[in-house]
CSV table of C-alpha atoms in Angstrom, one decimal:
chain,number,residue,atom,x,y,z
A,1,MET,CA,-8.7,7.4,-4.3
A,2,GLN,CA,-8.4,10.4,-6.8
A,3,ARG,CA,-5.1,11.7,-7.4
A,4,TYR,CA,-4.0,15.2,-8.5
A,5,PHE,CA,-0.8,16.1,-10.2
A,6,LEU,CA,0.3,19.5,-9.3
A,7,GLU,CA,3.0,21.8,-10.9
A,8,GLU,CA,4.5,23.0,-7.9
A,9,ASN,CA,7.2,21.2,-5.8
A,10,TYR,CA,6.1,20.2,-2.1
A,11,GLU,CA,9.2,21.9,-0.8
A,12,ASN,CA,7.9,25.4,-1.9
A,13,VAL,CA,4.5,25.2,-0.5
A,14,LYS,CA,3.1,26.4,2.5
A,15,LYS,CA,2.3,23.4,4.8
A,16,ASP,CA,-0.2,24.7,7.2
A,17,GLN,CA,-2.7,24.7,4.1
A,18,LEU,CA,-2.5,23.3,0.7
A,19,LEU,CA,-3.9,25.5,-1.7
A,20,VAL,CA,-5.4,23.9,-5.2
A,21,THR,CA,-6.4,26.2,-8.1
A,22,GLU,CA,-7.2,26.1,-11.8
A,23,GLU,CA,-7.8,22.8,-13.4
A,24,ALA,CA,-7.2,20.5,-10.3
A,25,TYR,CA,-9.7,22.9,-8.7
A,26,HIS,CA,-12.1,22.7,-11.3
A,27,HIS,CA,-12.1,18.8,-11.2
A,28,MET,CA,-12.4,18.5,-7.5
A,29,VAL,CA,-15.3,21.0,-7.2
A,30,ARG,CA,-17.2,20.9,-10.5
A,31,VAL,CA,-16.6,17.2,-11.6
A,32,MET,CA,-16.0,15.3,-8.2
A,33,ARG,CA,-18.2,17.6,-6.2
A,34,MET,CA,-15.8,17.3,-3.5
A,35,LYS,CA,-17.1,18.2,0.0
A,36,LYS,CA,-15.4,19.6,3.2
A,37,GLY,CA,-13.8,16.3,4.8
A,38,GLU,CA,-13.4,14.5,1.6
A,39,ARG,CA,-9.9,13.2,0.9
A,40,CYS,CA,-7.8,13.0,-2.4
A,41,PHE,CA,-4.1,12.7,-3.1
A,42,LEU,CA,-2.0,15.7,-4.1
A,43,VAL,CA,0.9,14.7,-6.1
A,44,TYR,CA,3.6,17.4,-6.3
A,45,ALA,CA,6.1,17.8,-9.3
A,46,ASP,CA,9.0,16.6,-7.0
A,47,GLY,CA,7.3,13.2,-6.4
A,48,VAL,CA,5.8,13.8,-3.0
A,49,SER,CA,2.4,12.5,-2.7
A,50,ILE,CA,0.2,13.8,0.3
A,51,LEU,CA,-3.1,12.5,1.4
A,52,ALA,CA,-5.1,15.6,2.1
A,53,GLU,CA,-8.7,16.5,3.4
A,54,VAL,CA,-10.8,19.5,2.1
A,55,ILE,CA,-11.2,22.1,4.9
A,56,GLU,CA,-12.6,25.0,2.7
A,57,ILE,CA,-14.1,25.5,-0.7
A,58,LEU,CA,-13.6,29.3,-1.9
A,59,PRO,CA,-14.6,30.6,-5.3
A,60,GLU,CA,-11.3,30.0,-7.1
A,61,THR,CA,-9.4,28.0,-4.6
A,62,ILE,CA,-9.8,24.8,-2.6
A,63,CYS,CA,-8.0,24.5,0.8
A,64,LEU,CA,-6.9,21.2,1.9
A,65,LYS,CA,-4.9,20.1,5.1
A,66,GLU,CA,-2.3,17.4,5.0
A,67,ILE,CA,-3.3,14.1,6.6
A,68,GLU,CA,0.0,12.1,5.8
A,69,GLN,CA,2.7,11.6,3.2
A,70,GLU,CA,2.3,8.4,1.2
A,71,VAL,CA,5.1,6.3,2.3
A,72,LYS,CA,4.7,3.5,-0.2
A,73,ASN,CA,6.8,4.2,-3.3
A,74,ARG,CA,5.3,3.5,-6.6
A,75,GLU,CA,7.8,4.5,-9.0
A,76,LEU,CA,10.3,2.2,-11.0
A,77,PRO,CA,13.6,2.6,-9.1
A,78,ILE,CA,15.3,3.4,-12.5
A,79,CYS,CA,14.2,6.2,-14.9
A,80,ILE,CA,13.4,4.7,-18.2
A,81,THR,CA,12.6,7.3,-21.3
A,82,ILE,CA,11.1,5.7,-24.2
A,83,ALA,CA,11.9,7.2,-27.5
A,84,CYS,CA,9.9,6.2,-30.4
A,85,GLY,CA,9.8,7.0,-34.1
A,86,TYR,CA,6.6,8.6,-35.3
A,87,SER,CA,3.8,5.8,-36.3
A,88,LYS,CA,0.7,6.0,-38.1
A,89,GLY,CA,-2.9,6.4,-36.6
A,90,ASP,CA,-3.6,6.6,-32.8
A,91,LYS,CA,-0.7,4.3,-31.6
A,92,PHE,CA,1.3,6.9,-29.7
A,93,ASP,CA,-2.2,7.5,-27.7
A,94,TRP,CA,-2.4,4.1,-26.8
A,95,LEU,CA,1.5,3.7,-26.2
A,96,VAL,CA,1.7,6.7,-23.9
A,97,GLN,CA,-1.2,5.4,-21.8
A,98,LYS,CA,0.2,2.0,-21.5
A,99,ALA,CA,3.8,3.0,-21.0
A,100,THR,CA,2.6,5.6,-18.2
A,101,GLU,CA,0.8,2.6,-16.4
A,102,LEU,CA,3.9,0.7,-16.8
A,103,GLY,CA,6.1,3.1,-14.9
A,104,VAL,CA,7.8,5.4,-17.9
A,105,PHE,CA,9.8,8.4,-16.7
A,106,ARG,CA,9.7,10.3,-19.9
A,107,PHE,CA,8.3,9.8,-23.4
A,108,ILE,CA,10.2,11.0,-26.7
A,109,GLY,CA,8.7,11.0,-30.1
A,110,PHE,CA,10.8,11.7,-33.1
A,111,PRO,CA,10.7,11.6,-36.9
A,112,ALA,CA,12.5,8.5,-38.2
A,113,GLU,CA,13.5,7.8,-41.7
A,114,ALA,CA,10.8,5.3,-42.2
A,115,SER,CA,8.1,7.3,-40.4
A,116,VAL,CA,5.3,7.5,-42.9
A,117,VAL,CA,3.6,10.7,-40.9
A,118,GLN,CA,5.3,14.0,-41.2
A,119,TRP,CA,4.1,16.4,-38.4
A,120,ASP,CA,5.1,20.2,-38.5
A,121,GLU,CA,5.4,22.0,-35.1
A,122,LYS,CA,1.7,23.0,-34.9
A,123,LYS,CA,0.6,19.7,-35.3
A,124,LEU,CA,3.2,18.3,-32.6
A,125,GLN,CA,2.0,21.1,-30.1
A,126,LYS,CA,-1.4,19.9,-30.4
A,127,LYS,CA,-0.5,15.8,-30.3
A,128,LYS,CA,1.7,17.0,-27.2
A,129,LYS,CA,-1.2,18.3,-25.3
A,130,ARG,CA,-3.2,15.3,-26.1
A,131,LEU,CA,-0.5,13.0,-25.2
A,132,GLN,CA,-0.1,15.0,-21.7
A,133,LYS,CA,-3.6,14.3,-21.0
A,134,ILE,CA,-3.5,10.8,-21.6
A,135,ALA,CA,-0.6,10.3,-19.8
A,136,GLN,CA,-2.0,12.3,-16.7
A,137,GLU,CA,-4.9,10.2,-16.7
A,138,ALA,CA,-3.1,6.9,-16.9
A,139,ALA,CA,-0.8,8.2,-14.0
A,140,GLU,CA,-3.8,9.2,-11.8
A,141,GLN,CA,-5.6,5.8,-12.7
A,142,SER,CA,-2.3,3.6,-11.8
A,143,GLN,CA,-1.5,5.6,-8.7
A,144,ARG,CA,1.9,7.0,-9.9
A,145,GLN,CA,3.8,9.5,-7.9
A,146,TYR,CA,5.4,11.1,-10.9
A,147,LEU,CA,3.7,12.4,-14.0
A,148,PRO,CA,5.7,11.4,-17.0
A,149,THR,CA,7.0,14.1,-19.3
A,150,ILE,CA,6.3,14.1,-23.1
A,151,ASP,CA,8.6,15.6,-25.8
A,152,LEU,CA,7.8,15.6,-29.4
A,153,CYS,CA,10.9,16.4,-31.6
A,154,VAL,CA,10.4,18.4,-34.9
A,155,LYS,CA,13.8,17.2,-36.1
A,156,LYS,CA,15.6,13.8,-35.5
A,157,GLU,CA,18.8,15.6,-34.8
A,158,GLN,CA,17.2,16.6,-31.3
A,159,LEU,CA,17.1,13.1,-30.2
A,160,LEU,CA,20.8,12.6,-30.7
A,161,THR,CA,21.4,15.7,-28.4
A,162,GLU,CA,19.4,14.1,-25.8
A,163,PHE,CA,22.0,11.4,-25.5
A,164,THR,CA,24.3,13.0,-23.1
A,165,HIS,CA,21.6,13.2,-20.6
A,166,TYR,CA,21.4,9.5,-20.2
A,167,ASP,CA,23.7,6.8,-18.2
A,168,SER,CA,23.0,4.3,-21.1
A,169,ILE,CA,21.3,4.4,-24.5
A,170,LEU,CA,19.8,0.8,-25.7
A,171,VAL,CA,18.4,0.4,-29.1
A,172,ALA,CA,15.8,-2.2,-29.6
A,173,TYR,CA,16.9,-3.6,-33.0
A,174,GLU,CA,15.2,-6.3,-34.9
A,175,GLU,CA,18.5,-7.5,-36.3
A,176,ALA,CA,19.8,-8.1,-32.9
A,177,GLY,CA,17.2,-10.2,-32.0
A,178,LYS,CA,17.3,-12.3,-35.3
A,179,LYS,CA,21.1,-12.9,-34.3
A,180,GLY,CA,19.9,-14.3,-31.1
A,181,GLU,CA,21.2,-11.4,-29.0
A,182,HIS,CA,19.2,-11.9,-26.1
A,183,ALA,CA,21.5,-11.0,-23.1
A,184,VAL,CA,22.1,-7.1,-23.6
A,185,LEU,CA,18.8,-6.0,-22.0
A,186,ALA,CA,19.3,-8.5,-18.9
A,187,HIS,CA,22.7,-7.3,-18.6
A,188,TYR,CA,21.8,-3.5,-18.3
A,189,LEU,CA,18.6,-4.1,-16.0
A,190,VAL,CA,20.6,-6.5,-13.8
A,191,LYS,CA,23.4,-3.9,-13.2
A,192,SER,CA,21.1,-0.9,-13.1
A,193,THR,CA,21.2,1.2,-9.9
A,194,PRO,CA,18.3,3.3,-8.3
A,195,GLY,CA,18.1,6.7,-10.1
A,196,GLN,CA,20.1,5.5,-13.0
A,197,LYS,CA,18.7,7.0,-16.5
A,198,LEU,CA,18.3,4.7,-19.4
A,199,LEU,CA,17.3,5.8,-22.9
A,200,PHE,CA,15.5,3.0,-25.0
A,201,LEU,CA,15.0,3.7,-28.8
A,202,PHE,CA,12.4,2.2,-30.8
A,203,GLY,CA,11.8,2.4,-34.5
A,204,PRO,CA,8.4,3.3,-36.3
A,205,GLU,CA,6.8,0.3,-38.1
A,206,GLY,CA,9.5,0.1,-40.7
A,207,GLY,CA,12.2,-0.2,-38.3
A,208,PHE,CA,15.5,1.7,-38.3
A,209,SER,CA,17.6,2.4,-41.4
A,210,LYS,CA,21.2,1.4,-41.8
A,211,LYS,CA,22.1,5.2,-41.6
A,212,GLU,CA,20.1,5.6,-38.3
A,213,ILE,CA,21.7,2.6,-36.8
A,214,THR,CA,25.3,4.0,-37.7
A,215,ALA,CA,24.6,7.4,-36.2
A,216,PHE,CA,23.3,5.9,-32.8
A,217,GLU,CA,26.2,3.5,-32.6
A,218,ALA,CA,28.5,6.6,-33.3
A,219,SER,CA,26.9,8.2,-30.2
A,220,GLY,CA,27.4,5.5,-27.9
A,221,ALA,CA,24.1,3.3,-27.9
A,222,VAL,CA,24.3,-0.3,-27.7
A,223,PHE,CA,21.9,-2.9,-29.5
A,224,CYS,CA,19.5,-5.4,-27.7
A,225,GLY,CA,17.1,-7.9,-28.7
A,226,LEU,CA,13.7,-8.5,-27.1
A,227,GLY,CA,13.6,-12.4,-27.5
A,228,PRO,CA,13.0,-14.7,-30.3
A,229,ARG,CA,9.7,-13.2,-31.5
A,230,ILE,CA,9.2,-10.1,-33.7
A,231,LEU,CA,7.3,-7.6,-31.5
A,232,ARG,CA,5.5,-4.6,-33.4
A,233,ALA,CA,6.6,-1.3,-32.8
A,234,GLU,CA,4.0,-0.4,-30.0
A,235,THR,CA,4.6,-3.6,-28.2
A,236,ALA,CA,8.4,-3.7,-27.9
A,237,PRO,CA,8.4,-0.6,-25.3
A,238,LEU,CA,6.0,-2.2,-23.2
A,239,TYR,CA,8.0,-5.4,-23.1
A,240,VAL,CA,11.1,-3.3,-21.9
A,241,LEU,CA,9.2,-1.5,-19.2
A,242,SER,CA,7.7,-4.8,-17.8
A,243,ALA,CA,11.2,-6.4,-17.8
A,244,ALA,CA,12.5,-3.4,-16.0
A,245,SER,CA,9.7,-3.6,-13.2
A,246,TYR,CA,10.1,-7.4,-13.0
A,247,GLN,CA,13.9,-7.2,-12.6
A,248,THR,CA,13.9,-4.2,-10.4
A,249,GLU,CA,10.5,-4.5,-8.4
A,250,LEU,CA,9.7,-8.0,-8.3
A,251,LEU,CA,12.8,-10.3,-8.8
A,252,GLN,CA,14.9,-8.3,-6.3
A,253,GLN,CA,12.3,-9.1,-3.6
A,254,GLU,CA,12.2,-12.9,-4.4
A,255,ARG,CA,15.8,-13.4,-3.5
B,1,MET,CA,9.2,-14.1,-45.1
B,2,GLN,CA,5.4,-15.2,-45.2
B,3,ARG,CA,4.3,-18.0,-42.7
B,4,TYR,CA,1.3,-20.3,-43.1
B,5,PHE,CA,-0.2,-22.3,-40.1
B,6,LEU,CA,-1.5,-25.6,-41.3
B,7,GLU,CA,-3.8,-27.9,-39.3
B,8,GLU,CA,-1.8,-31.2,-39.9
B,9,ASN,CA,0.9,-32.4,-37.9
B,10,TYR,CA,4.1,-32.5,-39.7
B,11,GLU,CA,4.8,-36.2,-38.6
B,12,ASN,CA,1.8,-37.1,-40.6
B,13,VAL,CA,2.6,-35.4,-43.9
B,14,LYS,CA,4.2,-37.1,-47.0
B,15,LYS,CA,7.6,-35.5,-46.7
B,16,ASP,CA,8.5,-35.7,-50.8
B,17,GLN,CA,6.0,-33.3,-51.6
B,18,LEU,CA,4.2,-30.8,-49.3
B,19,LEU,CA,0.7,-29.9,-50.1
B,20,VAL,CA,-1.3,-26.8,-49.1
B,21,THR,CA,-5.0,-26.5,-49.9
B,22,GLU,CA,-7.8,-24.3,-48.7
B,23,GLU,CA,-7.3,-21.0,-46.9
B,24,ALA,CA,-3.5,-21.1,-47.0
B,25,TYR,CA,-3.7,-21.9,-50.7
B,26,HIS,CA,-6.1,-19.2,-51.4
B,27,HIS,CA,-3.6,-16.7,-49.6
B,28,MET,CA,-0.5,-18.0,-51.3
B,29,VAL,CA,-1.8,-18.1,-55.0
B,30,ARG,CA,-4.7,-15.3,-54.9
B,31,VAL,CA,-3.3,-12.9,-52.4
B,32,MET,CA,0.3,-13.1,-52.4
B,33,ARG,CA,0.5,-14.5,-56.0
B,34,MET,CA,3.4,-16.8,-55.3
B,35,LYS,CA,5.1,-18.1,-58.3
B,36,LYS,CA,7.5,-21.4,-58.6
B,37,GLY,CA,10.7,-20.9,-56.8
B,38,GLU,CA,9.3,-18.5,-54.2
B,39,ARG,CA,9.8,-19.6,-50.6
B,40,CYS,CA,7.6,-19.4,-47.4
B,41,PHE,CA,7.4,-21.1,-44.0
B,42,LEU,CA,4.9,-23.7,-43.4
B,43,VAL,CA,4.1,-24.0,-39.5
B,44,TYR,CA,2.4,-27.3,-38.8
B,45,ALA,CA,0.2,-27.8,-35.7
B,46,ASP,CA,3.1,-29.9,-33.9
B,47,GLY,CA,5.1,-26.9,-34.0
B,48,VAL,CA,7.5,-28.0,-36.9
B,49,SER,CA,8.3,-24.9,-39.2
B,50,ILE,CA,9.5,-25.7,-42.4
B,51,LEU,CA,11.1,-23.4,-45.1
B,52,ALA,CA,9.6,-24.5,-48.3
B,53,GLU,CA,9.8,-23.6,-52.0
B,54,VAL,CA,6.8,-23.8,-54.6
B,55,ILE,CA,7.4,-26.5,-57.1
B,56,GLU,CA,3.7,-26.5,-58.5
B,57,ILE,CA,0.6,-24.7,-58.6
B,58,LEU,CA,-2.5,-26.7,-59.2
B,59,PRO,CA,-6.1,-25.5,-59.7
B,60,GLU,CA,-6.9,-26.2,-55.6
B,61,THR,CA,-3.6,-27.5,-54.5
B,62,ILE,CA,0.0,-26.0,-54.1
B,63,CYS,CA,3.0,-28.1,-54.0
B,64,LEU,CA,6.0,-27.3,-52.1
B,65,LYS,CA,9.4,-28.8,-51.5
B,66,GLU,CA,11.0,-28.7,-48.0
B,67,ILE,CA,14.2,-26.7,-48.2
B,68,GLU,CA,15.0,-27.1,-44.4
B,69,GLN,CA,13.5,-27.2,-40.9
B,70,GLU,CA,13.6,-23.8,-39.0
B,71,VAL,CA,16.2,-24.5,-36.2
B,72,LYS,CA,15.6,-21.6,-34.1
B,73,ASN,CA,13.1,-21.9,-31.3
B,74,ARG,CA,10.8,-18.9,-31.3
B,75,GLU,CA,8.4,-20.1,-28.4
B,76,LEU,CA,8.4,-19.3,-24.8
B,77,PRO,CA,10.0,-22.2,-23.0
B,78,ILE,CA,6.8,-22.3,-20.7
B,79,CYS,CA,3.3,-22.7,-21.9
B,80,ILE,CA,1.3,-19.7,-20.2
B,81,THR,CA,-2.5,-19.6,-20.5
B,82,ILE,CA,-4.0,-16.2,-20.0
B,83,ALA,CA,-7.7,-16.4,-18.8
B,84,CYS,CA,-9.5,-13.0,-18.6
B,85,GLY,CA,-12.7,-11.9,-17.8
B,86,TYR,CA,-15.0,-10.4,-20.4
B,87,SER,CA,-14.3,-7.0,-21.0
B,88,LYS,CA,-16.3,-4.2,-22.7
B,89,GLY,CA,-15.6,-3.0,-26.4
B,90,ASP,CA,-12.7,-4.2,-28.3
B,91,LYS,CA,-10.3,-5.0,-25.9
B,92,PHE,CA,-10.2,-8.6,-26.3
B,93,ASP,CA,-9.1,-8.0,-29.9
B,94,TRP,CA,-6.3,-5.9,-28.8
B,95,LEU,CA,-5.3,-8.2,-26.0
B,96,VAL,CA,-5.2,-11.4,-28.2
B,97,GLN,CA,-3.0,-9.7,-30.8
B,98,LYS,CA,-0.5,-8.4,-28.2
B,99,ALA,CA,-0.4,-11.6,-26.0
B,100,THR,CA,0.0,-13.6,-29.2
B,101,GLU,CA,3.1,-11.5,-30.1
B,102,LEU,CA,4.4,-11.9,-26.6
B,103,GLY,CA,4.2,-15.7,-26.8
B,104,VAL,CA,0.8,-16.8,-25.2
B,105,PHE,CA,0.0,-20.5,-25.4
B,106,ARG,CA,-3.5,-20.3,-24.9
B,107,PHE,CA,-6.2,-17.6,-24.4
B,108,ILE,CA,-9.3,-18.3,-22.2
B,109,GLY,CA,-12.3,-15.8,-21.7
B,110,PHE,CA,-14.9,-16.2,-19.1
B,111,PRO,CA,-17.7,-14.4,-17.7
B,112,ALA,CA,-16.6,-12.9,-14.3
B,113,GLU,CA,-18.9,-11.4,-11.8
B,114,ALA,CA,-17.9,-8.0,-12.6
B,115,SER,CA,-18.1,-8.5,-16.5
B,116,VAL,CA,-20.6,-5.9,-18.0
B,117,VAL,CA,-21.0,-7.6,-21.2
B,118,GLN,CA,-23.2,-10.8,-21.1
B,119,TRP,CA,-22.6,-12.8,-24.4
B,120,ASP,CA,-24.6,-15.8,-25.4
B,121,GLU,CA,-23.3,-19.0,-27.1
B,122,LYS,CA,-23.8,-17.8,-30.5
B,123,LYS,CA,-22.1,-14.3,-29.9
B,124,LEU,CA,-19.2,-16.2,-28.4
B,125,GLN,CA,-18.8,-18.5,-31.4
B,126,LYS,CA,-18.7,-15.2,-33.6
B,127,LYS,CA,-16.2,-13.7,-31.3
B,128,LYS,CA,-14.2,-16.8,-31.2
B,129,LYS,CA,-13.7,-16.8,-35.1
B,130,ARG,CA,-12.7,-13.2,-34.9
B,131,LEU,CA,-10.1,-13.6,-32.1
B,132,GLN,CA,-8.8,-17.0,-33.9
B,133,LYS,CA,-8.2,-14.8,-37.0
B,134,ILE,CA,-6.3,-11.9,-34.9
B,135,ALA,CA,-4.2,-14.6,-33.3
B,136,GLN,CA,-3.3,-16.1,-36.4
B,137,GLU,CA,-2.3,-12.5,-38.2
B,138,ALA,CA,0.0,-11.9,-34.9
B,139,ALA,CA,1.4,-15.1,-35.0
B,140,GLU,CA,2.7,-14.9,-38.7
B,141,GLN,CA,3.8,-11.4,-38.1
B,142,SER,CA,5.8,-12.1,-34.9
B,143,GLN,CA,7.2,-15.5,-36.6
B,144,ARG,CA,5.6,-17.8,-34.0
B,145,GLN,CA,5.8,-21.6,-34.5
B,146,TYR,CA,2.8,-22.3,-32.6
B,147,LEU,CA,-0.8,-20.9,-33.1
B,148,PRO,CA,-2.3,-19.9,-29.8
B,149,THR,CA,-5.8,-21.5,-29.1
B,150,ILE,CA,-8.6,-19.3,-28.0
B,151,ASP,CA,-11.4,-20.7,-25.7
B,152,LEU,CA,-14.6,-18.6,-24.6
B,153,CYS,CA,-16.5,-19.9,-21.9
B,154,VAL,CA,-20.2,-19.7,-21.7
B,155,LYS,CA,-20.2,-20.3,-17.9
B,156,LYS,CA,-17.6,-19.4,-15.3
B,157,GLU,CA,-17.8,-22.9,-13.9
B,158,GLN,CA,-16.1,-24.2,-17.2
B,159,LEU,CA,-12.9,-22.2,-16.1
B,160,LEU,CA,-12.7,-23.9,-12.9
B,161,THR,CA,-12.6,-27.5,-14.6
B,162,GLU,CA,-9.6,-26.4,-16.4
B,163,PHE,CA,-7.6,-26.0,-13.3
B,164,THR,CA,-6.4,-29.6,-13.1
B,165,HIS,CA,-4.6,-29.3,-16.7
B,166,TYR,CA,-2.2,-26.9,-15.1
B,167,ASP,CA,1.0,-27.1,-12.9
B,168,SER,CA,0.2,-23.9,-11.5
B,169,ILE,CA,-2.7,-21.3,-11.2
B,170,LEU,CA,-1.9,-17.7,-10.5
B,171,VAL,CA,-4.4,-15.0,-9.9
B,172,ALA,CA,-3.3,-11.3,-10.7
B,173,TYR,CA,-5.0,-9.8,-7.8
B,174,GLU,CA,-4.8,-5.9,-7.1
B,175,GLU,CA,-5.3,-6.5,-3.4
B,176,ALA,CA,-2.2,-8.5,-3.6
B,177,GLY,CA,-0.5,-5.9,-5.2
B,178,LYS,CA,-1.7,-3.3,-2.8
B,179,LYS,CA,-0.2,-5.4,0.3
B,180,GLY,CA,3.2,-5.2,-1.1
B,181,GLU,CA,3.2,-8.9,-2.4
B,182,HIS,CA,5.7,-8.6,-5.2
B,183,ALA,CA,7.7,-12.0,-4.9
B,184,VAL,CA,5.3,-14.6,-5.9
B,185,LEU,CA,5.3,-14.1,-9.7
B,186,ALA,CA,9.1,-14.1,-9.7
B,187,HIS,CA,9.2,-17.2,-7.5
B,188,TYR,CA,7.1,-19.0,-9.9
B,189,LEU,CA,8.9,-17.9,-13.1
B,190,VAL,CA,12.3,-18.4,-11.7
B,191,LYS,CA,11.7,-22.0,-10.6
B,192,SER,CA,9.5,-23.0,-14.0
B,193,THR,CA,11.0,-25.7,-15.7
B,194,PRO,CA,10.6,-26.1,-19.9
B,195,GLY,CA,7.2,-27.3,-20.9
B,196,GLN,CA,5.5,-26.5,-17.8
B,197,LYS,CA,1.9,-25.1,-17.9
B,198,LEU,CA,1.1,-22.0,-16.1
B,199,LEU,CA,-2.5,-20.5,-16.0
B,200,PHE,CA,-2.8,-16.8,-15.0
B,201,LEU,CA,-6.2,-15.3,-14.3
B,202,PHE,CA,-7.2,-11.8,-14.8
B,203,GLY,CA,-10.4,-10.1,-13.9
B,204,PRO,CA,-12.4,-7.6,-16.0
B,205,GLU,CA,-12.3,-3.8,-15.4
B,206,GLY,CA,-14.2,-4.2,-11.9
B,207,GLY,CA,-11.5,-6.9,-10.9
B,208,PHE,CA,-12.5,-10.1,-9.0
B,209,SER,CA,-15.3,-10.4,-6.2
B,210,LYS,CA,-14.7,-11.9,-2.8
B,211,LYS,CA,-16.6,-14.9,-3.9
B,212,GLU,CA,-14.5,-15.4,-6.9
B,213,ILE,CA,-11.3,-15.1,-5.2
B,214,THR,CA,-12.3,-17.8,-2.5
B,215,ALA,CA,-13.4,-20.2,-5.1
B,216,PHE,CA,-9.9,-19.7,-6.8
B,217,GLU,CA,-8.2,-20.0,-3.6
B,218,ALA,CA,-10.3,-23.3,-2.6
B,219,SER,CA,-9.1,-24.7,-6.3
B,220,GLY,CA,-5.5,-24.2,-5.5
B,221,ALA,CA,-4.9,-20.9,-7.1
B,222,VAL,CA,-2.1,-18.5,-5.5
B,223,PHE,CA,-2.1,-14.7,-5.7
B,224,CYS,CA,0.5,-12.5,-7.1
B,225,GLY,CA,1.0,-8.7,-7.3
B,226,LEU,CA,2.4,-7.1,-10.4
B,227,GLY,CA,4.5,-4.3,-8.9
B,228,PRO,CA,3.3,-1.1,-7.0
B,229,ARG,CA,1.4,0.4,-10.0
B,230,ILE,CA,-2.1,-0.4,-10.7
B,231,LEU,CA,-2.3,-1.9,-14.0
B,232,ARG,CA,-5.6,-2.0,-16.3
B,233,ALA,CA,-7.3,-5.3,-16.9
B,234,GLU,CA,-5.8,-5.3,-20.3
B,235,THR,CA,-2.3,-4.5,-19.6
B,236,ALA,CA,-1.6,-7.0,-16.7
B,237,PRO,CA,-1.6,-10.0,-19.0
B,238,LEU,CA,1.1,-8.3,-21.1
B,239,TYR,CA,3.3,-7.7,-18.0
B,240,VAL,CA,3.1,-11.3,-17.1
B,241,LEU,CA,4.0,-12.5,-20.6
B,242,SER,CA,6.8,-10.0,-21.0
B,243,ALA,CA,8.1,-11.0,-17.6
B,244,ALA,CA,8.1,-14.5,-18.4
B,245,SER,CA,10.0,-14.1,-21.5
B,246,TYR,CA,12.5,-11.9,-19.9
B,247,GLN,CA,13.2,-14.4,-17.1
B,248,THR,CA,13.2,-17.5,-19.2
B,249,GLU,CA,14.6,-16.3,-22.6
B,250,LEU,CA,16.9,-13.2,-21.7
B,251,LEU,CA,18.1,-13.4,-18.1
B,252,GLN,CA,19.0,-17.3,-18.5
B,253,GLN,CA,21.4,-16.2,-21.3
B,254,GLU,CA,22.9,-13.3,-19.3
B,255,ARG,CA,24.0,-15.5,-16.3
């Protein structure tokens, strides 16, 4: 069933009539040609997802009534932010799509030393819009209840200031993998508790420089390997998200 | 360091002088322009990986001497075969690349009922060659010691005859995920033992039909969900491979 991500929080809306305007209105009425009596999910910014039924279609507003709240939780119990160095081509498009399916909470892009591409603020604005659209489509398709946010840093320093917002910062570092360091990721995922905020850093194709590694370490980051095979820059984040889901959503139930 | 996947088994080669011809020769001499004294890995079909040094370059053969055997194991302890229904576009290219990085043992393609594309034997031959090349490049880049095999079935029945070669057959089934079935995958991965052969089946974009599900079940397959979010056809296999690596390569060490 179609899902619409709305900007309001559910707690602020009038519950007797759910009103939808602008882009979601356009999609419901013009694209999906929804009729009175048809149903969809309205997903509010605070993560509340409502099964709703169309009761009236006005020129710029569609009115729905609440049928029920979606009870099943579809979000990863831990909040994982993926921060990646800018990569060539359309790798970010693909990465944002897949990471959204796999439950990412927030996506950050930043210019790493080895990033070949150099994007100015204007270009980043445009890129962000595009990635937001990709994330939204992937979130609808994978039936998420939370729309991941996208932030693209102009300067690398912006990334370091983010560190204080997280419970743990982990750097996927090829050298850690080479040295046979395989326990750190599992350690952090096993001990994670619901609502915890984890930030994972990934280099661009060329990896992180010694200087970057030192700066991350000085800011409290720890290093983790992702097994004995060398993963490409765009594959490593998907490994982490899959492992996090497996540990917190599948393995917990098996026990 | 460059890796070359060779067709011979290491146990059959003359150890005093390692000889390389044909495609690998071409790449070493013409593409990489390797000189006497330079080193690379020779990976034999039986999974033995040898660090070797060039001692002589002849018109059609390059002679190397063995420096040492690569001791670190880079292969998943369990052998995972991914069987996917044919999908539109270049999704298979991408999937084979990523699955190879993530340690897949064998890749099978088959025509599912919902497969939109219809490929005849000639087209499949061509496609197989292309996918083999992609797998080889990904195996070199990710430093694998085993080159995954690719098989593309002309008929779906061929897939069912494969079942007897595996210890367990698991079907990633969206309906299982919807019903909240999250424990089966973890159950099979936790109890897996080194060398076990697991076959995972994935539908094309449209999923499996009721008829297919019944046939798989009758042949001994079990159904597993991959968490509460709906994954696209090309994302689900990567989730399974990442989870398998996490369980058998990372989590085992953490305990």
